């Protein structure tokens, strides 16, 4: 029996790589991102720490790209590989712009990661979560969401549609695949994530940015919950956040 | 100054035609649906009753079709025509099917009316709602929604994404265009609508289907609210509905 | 058959009196408030306009006071009087204060209007809404709520408990009495209400306060909905409100 | 510096005792319940396992009883004792009964644990969570909630008011005490909890009852979150639950 794997889409610096590092403590991890160059340092880092990681450049919004990635995974891990955890962490495009100034391409294009991407990723990974041999913990599919999943905002209609949509998908899949033993969960990340890029933000208040390691710990905790006790929605925000 | 018009997308039998009849008591109405044949009887009926109606076959999911419709409207009502009320009532495709059995075409195609269509319609109509001369009531943009806007369900992930998405758009536009005096509202229709098609359903309980005339009355009521007192979300369901 | 009445608790200046005036166009109205002096001008005003109104000083948080009021109503309108509309508009006490500085008396006392009062009023009025002879519109019980029904806030824990509680009661009664033909509805009033007291507020933005007459019109609209098409929750806010 | 303690109200068999056992691995625990006899076996069990536990019979709905309990705690653990974790797990009375058949005593009495009790417990424990010396994890106040916190039901208006109220309190305190470094969280427990009492329920579906140990693990996980990454609401339900 091959060991089940974890697969993380949107494995760039920040949340994706922190999640990859956390799940690599237990599983071989497959990391998806558009470019090989953004995958390399994380794969290297995990491998150095004694974990097993492989990066597969993938455009999750393309069903053929996603299929080809799954083929590579089966070639590498065996045709009967199973998935212990699948994390959909691909960023929704954040376009803050007056509604009437957005072109159809801009608006509809911004929805693709959350709609086509989330659909392709879910369809590709769920079949490998239905194996009889389930490993120690129930197979887990987690979607990274945001406050915009609960509330629309001026100038952010596309972003809100993306995030509401991800939540709708997560809830529907939880209700469909929960009875089959798959744990589907949605995480509302509310606040600035503490990354290299956001270093300069919110410096005046200590600890006021979300620690990606703790997003990862929270996802890991969700993964360990037995099927008697599934959490389907969790929020994460700094103590100093207004909400 | 030309009289402002009302425009209804999804003007088939049922809710759309009831809304058209109601708004035709006050405004010339423009009715959009895919086929001329579904528009003709409603246009005829409104005209017979002394109202003014025109049907324009339109594929709202196509931005060029929507543009061409707006051109026809300007040709007919004048280039400075304004919109008093725009109702987006295009049905989201209701596909109840196991998630893993849906093809990408089926799943993503089912989202088009709610995403492309709602986007195209909103972008085309909102500019004509920002005129200084506002008529008696604030210009109003109403989206027909459903319970699936609030809750995902097994086998209905695409429908839930559609309806959550419409709600996200409605909330975002309400927050963006409210301060400009435009009333944007979302109606959660929860229950079977009483139409020719549903005649056989739920016959054992009297009055257990939603009356399309009362959806229309409710939309009209929303339209009459002054800008001091906007309602942004309303639910409608029969007294006998479980919810 | 005696004509059904409307009964409004919390009939002070502002929303209560506007609602009383609106329903007095169709029904004899009974107005409840703690003091006769706050009732007198409204009763006088309605009577002057050709309506029928009676004010009964009542402490709705006292079940004996509420019972005695119902006795007076039956004495005046006959033992088989029925209620067409009952509006619970008693203000929740708005105490904004650090949680640890609130005494039990202060905190728990502030909840009484929303808990004891709403309970007493609902128990007293619902039996008179179940008569076979229902009048033109379904009997209607409306609770005035607030944004605090949806979201807690710092320093406002008691107010939030009050408003969440009212919403819980409204939803539960809607589900229990809806199938019996009674329309129970909850209105989320979000913004400053335009009254004598708030004259000085928000003057720089025109129309930025909610018009009590339109709260009244909205309640009246809810009342007219047939049982095929009940609305259970409605929000009302000025176009300029952040939400 | 004395070691901080954990305090659990509603420490009967089931969730309360599982939570007590979990937190006893890290802290001396103080257990509150109405009767000494329901506390004794849990205290004994924890002590046997090498933990430190004390049971204090307390009526949390009485502010004097709660005060006296806090005095006993200070006598035992020192006047400068601090609280690492406070868990409010007192059951709301579950009265399913037609609304019009409930006496005021019954209805209002059923609300006391969730209103007076939660107020007294929060006011008594929060001051001991504001100490500078915070221990390893942020001090944590957790409220056990239920699905009825989100949705009213026929015949359950009092239960819904209780649970909506607890959620309102939790949200408000989270917003008030979060910025002071206290983690306030609300857990929606949706399903039958697997206890001695519920042994006979839902036996036909394996693992279809929530494991109290995993409620405890989830509460412990919440407690360990750093202030960069607080979760304010979590749901827990079996994979087989309809929701």
mmCIF file of C-alpha atoms in Angstrom, chain A residues 170-171 174-175 178-182 206-212 214-215 217-219 221-222 224-243, chain D residues 170-171 174-175 178-182 206-212 214-215 217-219 221-222 224-243:
data_model
loop_
_atom_site.group_PDB
_atom_site.id
_atom_site.type_symbol
_atom_site.label_atom_id
_atom_site.label_comp_id
_atom_site.label_asym_id
_atom_site.label_seq_id
_atom_site.Cartn_x
_atom_site.Cartn_y
_atom_site.Cartn_z
ATOM 1 C CA UNK A 170 -17.199 23.883 0.267
ATOM 2 C CA UNK A 171 -20.583 23.608 2.010
ATOM 3 C CA UNK A 174 -19.150 18.838 2.800
ATOM 4 C CA UNK A 175 -22.777 17.744 2.668
ATOM 5 C CA UNK A 178 -19.164 13.984 4.556
ATOM 6 C CA UNK A 179 -21.434 10.923 4.654
ATOM 7 C CA UNK A 180 -18.729 9.162 2.602
ATOM 8 C CA UNK A 181 -16.204 9.940 5.330
ATOM 9 C CA UNK A 182 -14.452 12.865 3.648
ATOM 10 C CA UNK A 206 2.532 43.776 17.877
ATOM 11 C CA UNK A 207 1.260 40.406 16.643
ATOM 12 C CA UNK A 208 -1.405 42.072 14.514
ATOM 13 C CA UNK A 209 -0.862 39.890 11.444
ATOM 14 C CA UNK A 210 -1.983 36.285 11.092
ATOM 15 C CA UNK A 211 0.855 33.823 11.409
ATOM 16 C CA UNK A 212 0.835 31.469 8.384
ATOM 17 C CA UNK A 214 -0.891 28.928 12.661
ATOM 18 C CA UNK A 215 -3.083 28.757 9.608
ATOM 19 C CA UNK A 217 -1.566 24.291 12.468
ATOM 20 C CA UNK A 218 -5.290 24.980 12.250
ATOM 21 C CA UNK A 219 -5.568 23.096 8.956
ATOM 22 C CA UNK A 221 -5.924 20.217 13.481
ATOM 23 C CA UNK A 222 -8.961 20.028 11.166
ATOM 24 C CA UNK A 224 -6.870 15.169 12.677
ATOM 25 C CA UNK A 225 -10.546 15.429 13.689
ATOM 26 C CA UNK A 226 -12.266 12.026 13.540
ATOM 27 C CA UNK A 227 -15.472 11.618 11.593
ATOM 28 C CA UNK A 228 -17.500 11.833 14.817
ATOM 29 C CA UNK A 229 -16.454 15.459 15.167
ATOM 30 C CA UNK A 230 -15.914 17.379 11.948
ATOM 31 C CA UNK A 231 -15.539 21.159 11.848
ATOM 32 C CA UNK A 232 -16.841 22.634 8.591
ATOM 33 C CA UNK A 233 -16.005 26.269 9.108
ATOM 34 C CA UNK A 234 -13.331 28.006 11.108
ATOM 35 C CA UNK A 235 -12.323 31.645 11.237
ATOM 36 C CA UNK A 236 -8.852 32.966 11.969
ATOM 37 C CA UNK A 237 -8.002 36.553 12.791
ATOM 38 C CA UNK A 238 -5.578 38.552 14.926
ATOM 39 C CA UNK A 239 -6.733 39.668 18.394
ATOM 40 C CA UNK A 240 -6.472 43.263 17.215
ATOM 41 C CA UNK A 241 -8.673 42.875 14.128
ATOM 42 C CA UNK A 242 -11.957 44.773 13.821
ATOM 43 C CA UNK A 243 -14.695 42.423 12.625
ATOM 44 C CA UNK D 170 -19.581 35.471 23.021
ATOM 45 C CA UNK D 171 -19.241 37.721 19.948
ATOM 46 C CA UNK D 174 -14.611 38.563 21.806
ATOM 47 C CA UNK D 175 -14.681 42.061 20.331
ATOM 48 C CA UNK D 178 -9.768 40.278 22.147
ATOM 49 C CA UNK D 179 -7.789 43.521 21.929
ATOM 50 C CA UNK D 180 -6.819 42.920 25.580
ATOM 51 C CA UNK D 181 -5.371 39.551 24.579
ATOM 52 C CA UNK D 182 -8.199 37.333 25.791
ATOM 53 C CA UNK D 206 -21.319 3.901 13.212
ATOM 54 C CA UNK D 207 -19.580 6.972 14.675
ATOM 55 C CA UNK D 208 -22.715 9.067 14.292
ATOM 56 C CA UNK D 209 -22.475 10.742 17.693
ATOM 57 C CA UNK D 210 -20.028 13.501 18.620
ATOM 58 C CA UNK D 211 -17.179 12.268 20.768
ATOM 59 C CA UNK D 212 -16.916 14.474 23.906
ATOM 60 C CA UNK D 214 -12.990 15.577 20.596
ATOM 61 C CA UNK D 215 -15.039 18.501 21.801
ATOM 62 C CA UNK D 217 -9.536 18.406 22.010
ATOM 63 C CA UNK D 218 -11.102 21.151 19.917
ATOM 64 C CA UNK D 219 -11.433 23.432 22.943
ATOM 65 C CA UNK D 221 -6.772 23.507 20.297
ATOM 66 C CA UNK D 222 -8.589 26.851 20.495
ATOM 67 C CA UNK D 224 -3.358 26.965 22.177
ATOM 68 C CA UNK D 225 -3.906 29.447 19.327
ATOM 69 C CA UNK D 226 -1.662 32.503 19.688
ATOM 70 C CA UNK D 227 -3.166 35.975 19.598
ATOM 71 C CA UNK D 228 -2.090 36.372 15.967
ATOM 72 C CA UNK D 229 -4.563 33.675 14.985
ATOM 73 C CA UNK D 230 -7.728 33.456 17.070
ATOM 74 C CA UNK D 231 -10.726 31.386 16.014
ATOM 75 C CA UNK D 232 -13.992 32.862 17.284
ATOM 76 C CA UNK D 233 -16.436 30.269 16.076
ATOM 77 C CA UNK D 234 -16.103 26.595 15.377
ATOM 78 C CA UNK D 235 -18.722 23.991 14.546
ATOM 79 C CA UNK D 236 -18.550 20.314 15.398
ATOM 80 C CA UNK D 237 -20.797 17.627 13.964
ATOM 81 C CA UNK D 238 -20.670 13.970 12.946
ATOM 82 C CA UNK D 239 -19.958 13.154 9.294
ATOM 83 C CA UNK D 240 -23.445 11.655 9.049
ATOM 84 C CA UNK D 241 -25.331 14.684 10.368
ATOM 85 C CA UNK D 242 -27.828 16.535 8.153
ATOM 86 C CA UNK D 243 -27.226 20.289 8.416
#
